[in-house]
């Protein structure tokens, strides 16, 4: 089943036809959205830790990143072992562009480059990126 994620307008996600319950204002959702927006790029863990916890010590920021990753992995449905959601090592982390997902932002960008399909792109636009 394809994981469907919407970042235009209020963030929402679906596992097939089931809604994935997203807790309001959870840091791991912000992290997930950040990884999706930067899909296919390996982001340094240090950069992510400082981006999301700029007022914490290095140790605490990295610990918070690990905790958020754990919460995110608990929230996401199981992925194909050959195509995990996240690509991760000790130094970097990123959303796997080969995983089984569909992202409205990605579809919007692709359709926006095809003039005959601009109406389809506009249908995807339900609000600003990560509204709220």
Rosetta silent file (secondary structure, phi, psi, omega in degrees, C-alpha in Angstrom):
SEQUENCE: XXXXXXXXXXXXXXXXXXXXXXXXXXXXXXXXXXXXXXXXXXXXXXXXXXXXXXXXXXXXXXXXXXXXXXXXXXXXXXXXXXXXXXXXXXXXXXXXXXXXXXXXXXXXXXXXXXXXXXXXXXXXXXXXXXXX
SCORE:     score description
SCORE:     0.000 S_00000001
   1 L     0.000  136.992 -179.223    0.000    0.000    0.000 S_00000001
   2 L   -81.120  131.655  174.188    1.225    3.428   -0.906 S_00000001
   3 E   -79.508  123.099  179.918    1.712    5.956    1.879 S_00000001
   4 E  -108.810  126.134 -177.105   -0.010    9.197    0.792 S_00000001
   5 E  -126.496  133.391  179.017    1.178   12.407    2.421 S_00000001
   6 E  -115.766  121.617  176.885   -0.276   15.875    2.013 S_00000001
   7 L  -112.004  -12.369  176.116    1.804   18.901    2.998 S_00000001
   8 E   -83.799  123.218 -172.052   -0.198   21.524    1.084 S_00000001
   9 L    81.813 -157.886  178.253   -2.753   22.855    3.537 S_00000001
  10 L   -63.495  138.284  179.539   -3.043   21.004    6.840 S_00000001
  11 L   -65.697  131.623  176.369   -0.651   18.039    7.039 S_00000001
  12 E  -146.908  156.094 -178.800   -2.418   14.705    6.574 S_00000001
  13 E  -146.540  148.730 -178.502   -1.355   11.154    5.791 S_00000001
  14 E  -136.843  138.320  173.842   -3.041    7.949    4.692 S_00000001
  15 E  -106.293   95.022 -171.422   -1.935    4.334    4.666 S_00000001
  16 L    70.037 -117.651  179.013   -4.042    3.034    1.807 S_00000001
  17 L  -102.625   -3.042 -178.740   -7.520    4.191    2.784 S_00000001
  18 E   -89.291  137.042  176.499   -6.802    4.510    6.518 S_00000001
  19 E   -76.866  134.084  172.412   -6.055    7.883    8.057 S_00000001
  20 L   -90.699  120.884 -178.924   -2.812    8.064   10.009 S_00000001
  21 L   -71.638  121.535 -179.332   -3.550   10.015   13.157 S_00000001
  22 L  -107.637  117.237  179.731   -1.141   12.907   13.396 S_00000001
  23 L   -66.414  141.063 -179.105   -0.778   14.449   16.842 S_00000001
  24 L   -66.482  138.708  172.890   -1.055   18.235   16.812 S_00000001
  25 L    54.360   34.291  178.321    2.173   20.227   17.039 S_00000001
  26 L   -87.092  135.648 -177.155    4.422   17.213   17.523 S_00000001
  27 H   -62.031  -34.299 -178.654    8.099   17.804   16.796 S_00000001
  28 H   -68.031  -23.373  174.405    8.424   14.465   15.015 S_00000001
  29 H   -71.846  -39.129  176.524    5.813   15.635   12.482 S_00000001
  30 H   -63.240  -41.190  177.713    7.873   18.734   11.755 S_00000001
  31 H   -62.658  -45.482  179.609   10.912   16.533   11.309 S_00000001
  32 H   -59.620  -46.953  179.330    8.963   14.225    8.981 S_00000001
  33 H   -60.482  -41.249  179.463    7.732   17.161    6.899 S_00000001
  34 H   -62.110  -44.429  179.186   11.283   18.523    6.700 S_00000001
  35 H   -64.477  -38.767  178.550   12.605   15.171    5.489 S_00000001
  36 H   -66.324  -43.419  179.392    9.811   14.934    2.908 S_00000001
  37 H   -62.105  -34.288 -179.331   10.433   18.433    1.576 S_00000001
  38 L  -102.888   28.819 -176.827   14.125   17.518    1.252 S_00000001
  39 L   -51.485  142.399  177.832   13.408   13.986   -0.007 S_00000001
  40 L    83.114   -2.604  178.915   16.286   12.199   -1.634 S_00000001
  41 L  -111.521  135.114  174.449   18.897   14.276    0.195 S_00000001
  42 L   -82.650  113.920 -178.443   21.036   12.977    3.020 S_00000001
  43 E   -98.254  132.238  179.158   20.779   15.641    5.712 S_00000001
  44 E   -60.019  133.830  179.352   23.485   15.783    8.394 S_00000001
  45 H   -59.159  -39.212  179.271   22.131   14.659   11.757 S_00000001
  46 H   -60.143  -43.825  179.563   23.932   17.520   13.470 S_00000001
  47 H   -61.881  -44.132  178.723   22.185   20.023   11.216 S_00000001
  48 H   -62.870  -44.247 -178.765   18.787   18.450   11.924 S_00000001
  49 H   -61.387  -44.077 -179.453   19.426   18.401   15.665 S_00000001
  50 H   -72.575  -31.196  178.630   20.445   22.075   15.699 S_00000001
  51 H   -65.641  -44.357 -174.993   17.600   23.077   13.382 S_00000001
  52 H   -90.343  -22.275  179.563   14.916   21.566   15.580 S_00000001
  53 L  -134.082   63.992 -174.026   16.522   22.087   19.007 S_00000001
  54 L   -67.290  -22.026 -176.947   18.707   25.184   18.625 S_00000001
  55 L   -96.008    2.961 -178.698   18.648   26.068   22.324 S_00000001
  56 L   -96.037  159.802  172.970   19.691   22.618   23.537 S_00000001
  57 L   -66.705  162.809  179.511   23.180   21.313   24.134 S_00000001
  58 H   -56.338  -45.056 -179.537   24.627   19.150   21.369 S_00000001
  59 H   -61.359  -47.624 -179.326   24.034   16.016   23.432 S_00000001
  60 H   -67.076  -38.406  179.120   20.425   16.926   24.237 S_00000001
  61 H   -63.550  -43.221  178.927   19.669   17.995   20.666 S_00000001
  62 H   -67.623  -37.015  176.628   20.946   14.681   19.285 S_00000001
  63 H   -64.711  -43.044  177.122   19.004   12.773   21.943 S_00000001
  64 H   -62.022  -37.743  176.840   15.838   14.685   21.011 S_00000001
  65 H   -62.761  -45.307  178.545   16.456   13.827   17.354 S_00000001
  66 H   -61.891  -42.016  178.553   16.727   10.124   18.216 S_00000001
  67 H   -62.912  -42.824  179.539   13.519   10.316   20.281 S_00000001
  68 H   -65.321  -38.424  176.783   11.670   12.055   17.444 S_00000001
  69 H   -63.967  -38.704  177.585   12.894    9.450   14.970 S_00000001
  70 H   -63.685  -46.582  178.453   11.652    6.726   17.273 S_00000001
  71 H   -61.921  -40.197  178.613    8.195    8.369   17.542 S_00000001
  72 H   -63.840  -44.159  179.943    8.124    8.821   13.782 S_00000001
  73 H   -65.583  -31.607  176.234    8.984    5.169   13.156 S_00000001
  74 H   -70.612  -32.839 -176.843    6.211    4.110   15.553 S_00000001
  75 H   -78.509  -37.189 -176.462    3.696    6.310   13.741 S_00000001
  76 L   -73.708  146.105  175.926    4.568    5.273   10.187 S_00000001
  77 L   -67.928  163.504  178.011    3.167    2.044    8.767 S_00000001
  78 L   -60.917  140.775  179.943    5.570   -0.794    8.073 S_00000001
  79 L  -106.668  161.168  172.504    7.624   -0.297    4.930 S_00000001
  80 L   -59.801  125.550 -177.719    8.959   -2.766    2.414 S_00000001
  81 L   -57.454  -27.468  178.693   12.290   -3.890    3.935 S_00000001
  82 L   -81.587  -13.964 -179.940   13.954   -3.351    0.554 S_00000001
  83 L  -138.312   69.597 -178.159   12.568    0.208    0.346 S_00000001
  84 L   -64.513  159.939  178.182   12.479    1.671    3.891 S_00000001
  85 L   -64.444  -43.701 -174.442   10.944    5.093    4.518 S_00000001
  86 E  -113.432  142.532  170.951   14.161    6.523    5.888 S_00000001
  87 E  -107.190  124.083 -169.589   17.759    6.193    4.814 S_00000001
  88 E  -145.194  142.911  168.528   19.928    6.625    7.836 S_00000001
  89 L  -142.716 -170.802 -175.601   23.436    6.178    9.085 S_00000001
  90 L   -63.612  -28.018 -174.027   25.419    7.615   11.985 S_00000001
  91 L  -104.191  -24.395 -173.385   25.991   10.938   10.235 S_00000001
  92 E  -140.914  167.460 -176.521   22.964   11.544    8.045 S_00000001
  93 E  -151.252  142.056  177.619   19.270   10.984    7.619 S_00000001
  94 E  -162.352  159.917  175.079   16.892   11.363    4.707 S_00000001
  95 E   -78.632  132.993 -178.766   13.550   10.352    3.237 S_00000001
  96 L   -78.845  111.520 -179.022   13.982    7.488    0.783 S_00000001
  97 L   -69.385  -11.446  177.826   12.670    8.641   -2.612 S_00000001
  98 L   -92.958   -2.424  178.566   12.420    4.968   -3.652 S_00000001
  99 L   -71.625  166.408 -175.618   10.015    4.082   -0.844 S_00000001
 100 L   -85.814   81.991 -178.868    6.347    3.449   -1.652 S_00000001
 101 E  -139.179  162.112  171.715    4.916    6.909   -1.070 S_00000001
 102 E  -131.722  132.985 -177.495    3.039    9.660   -2.862 S_00000001
 103 E  -125.304  126.360 -177.921    3.566   13.294   -1.861 S_00000001
 104 H   -57.739  -38.784 -179.291    1.251   16.094   -2.949 S_00000001
 105 H   -62.173  -42.980  179.880    4.126   18.577   -3.176 S_00000001
 106 H   -65.257  -43.892  177.636    6.047   16.289   -5.504 S_00000001
 107 H   -64.105  -41.868  178.755    2.961   15.712   -7.685 S_00000001
 108 H   -59.700  -46.085  179.308    2.224   19.454   -7.695 S_00000001
 109 H   -61.925  -44.018 -178.702    5.768   20.231   -8.833 S_00000001
 110 H   -65.758  -45.668 -179.300    5.655   17.608  -11.597 S_00000001
 111 H   -67.235  -30.872 -179.490    2.236   18.680  -12.887 S_00000001
 112 H   -65.200  -18.114  179.214    3.237   22.327  -12.777 S_00000001
 113 L   -93.005    2.496  179.686    5.802   21.661  -15.496 S_00000001
 114 L  -120.207   94.880 -176.015    3.141   20.280  -17.858 S_00000001
 115 H   -48.225  -38.931  178.971    0.947   23.155  -19.111 S_00000001
 116 H   -66.944  -14.552 -176.203   -1.933   20.885  -20.206 S_00000001
 117 H  -110.807   15.812 -179.424   -2.104   19.513  -16.632 S_00000001
 118 H   -60.752  -33.773  178.276   -2.027   22.791  -14.682 S_00000001
 119 H   -62.491  -38.444  176.797   -5.681   22.330  -13.662 S_00000001
 120 H   -64.517  -40.943  178.495   -4.713   19.021  -12.008 S_00000001
 121 H   -61.708  -43.648 -179.739   -1.879   20.757  -10.185 S_00000001
 122 H   -63.785  -30.936  177.028   -4.248   23.436   -8.912 S_00000001
 123 H   -64.677  -29.905  178.985   -6.607   20.757   -7.551 S_00000001
 124 H   -74.531  -22.804 -176.775   -3.756   19.559   -5.331 S_00000001
 125 L   -79.252  101.725 -179.053   -3.253   23.014   -3.904 S_00000001
 126 L  -109.123    5.356  179.503   -5.423   23.017   -0.787 S_00000001
 127 L   156.707  175.984  179.879   -3.424   25.647    1.092 S_00000001
 128 L   -62.629  156.740  177.375    0.045   26.901    1.814 S_00000001
 129 E   -57.074  124.069  178.700    2.858   24.459    2.440 S_00000001
 130 L    53.275   47.591  179.683    2.517   23.125    5.993 S_00000001
 131 L   -54.790  131.526  177.400   -0.317   25.484    6.785 S_00000001
 132 L    84.907    0.000    0.000   -0.638   26.098   10.492 S_00000001
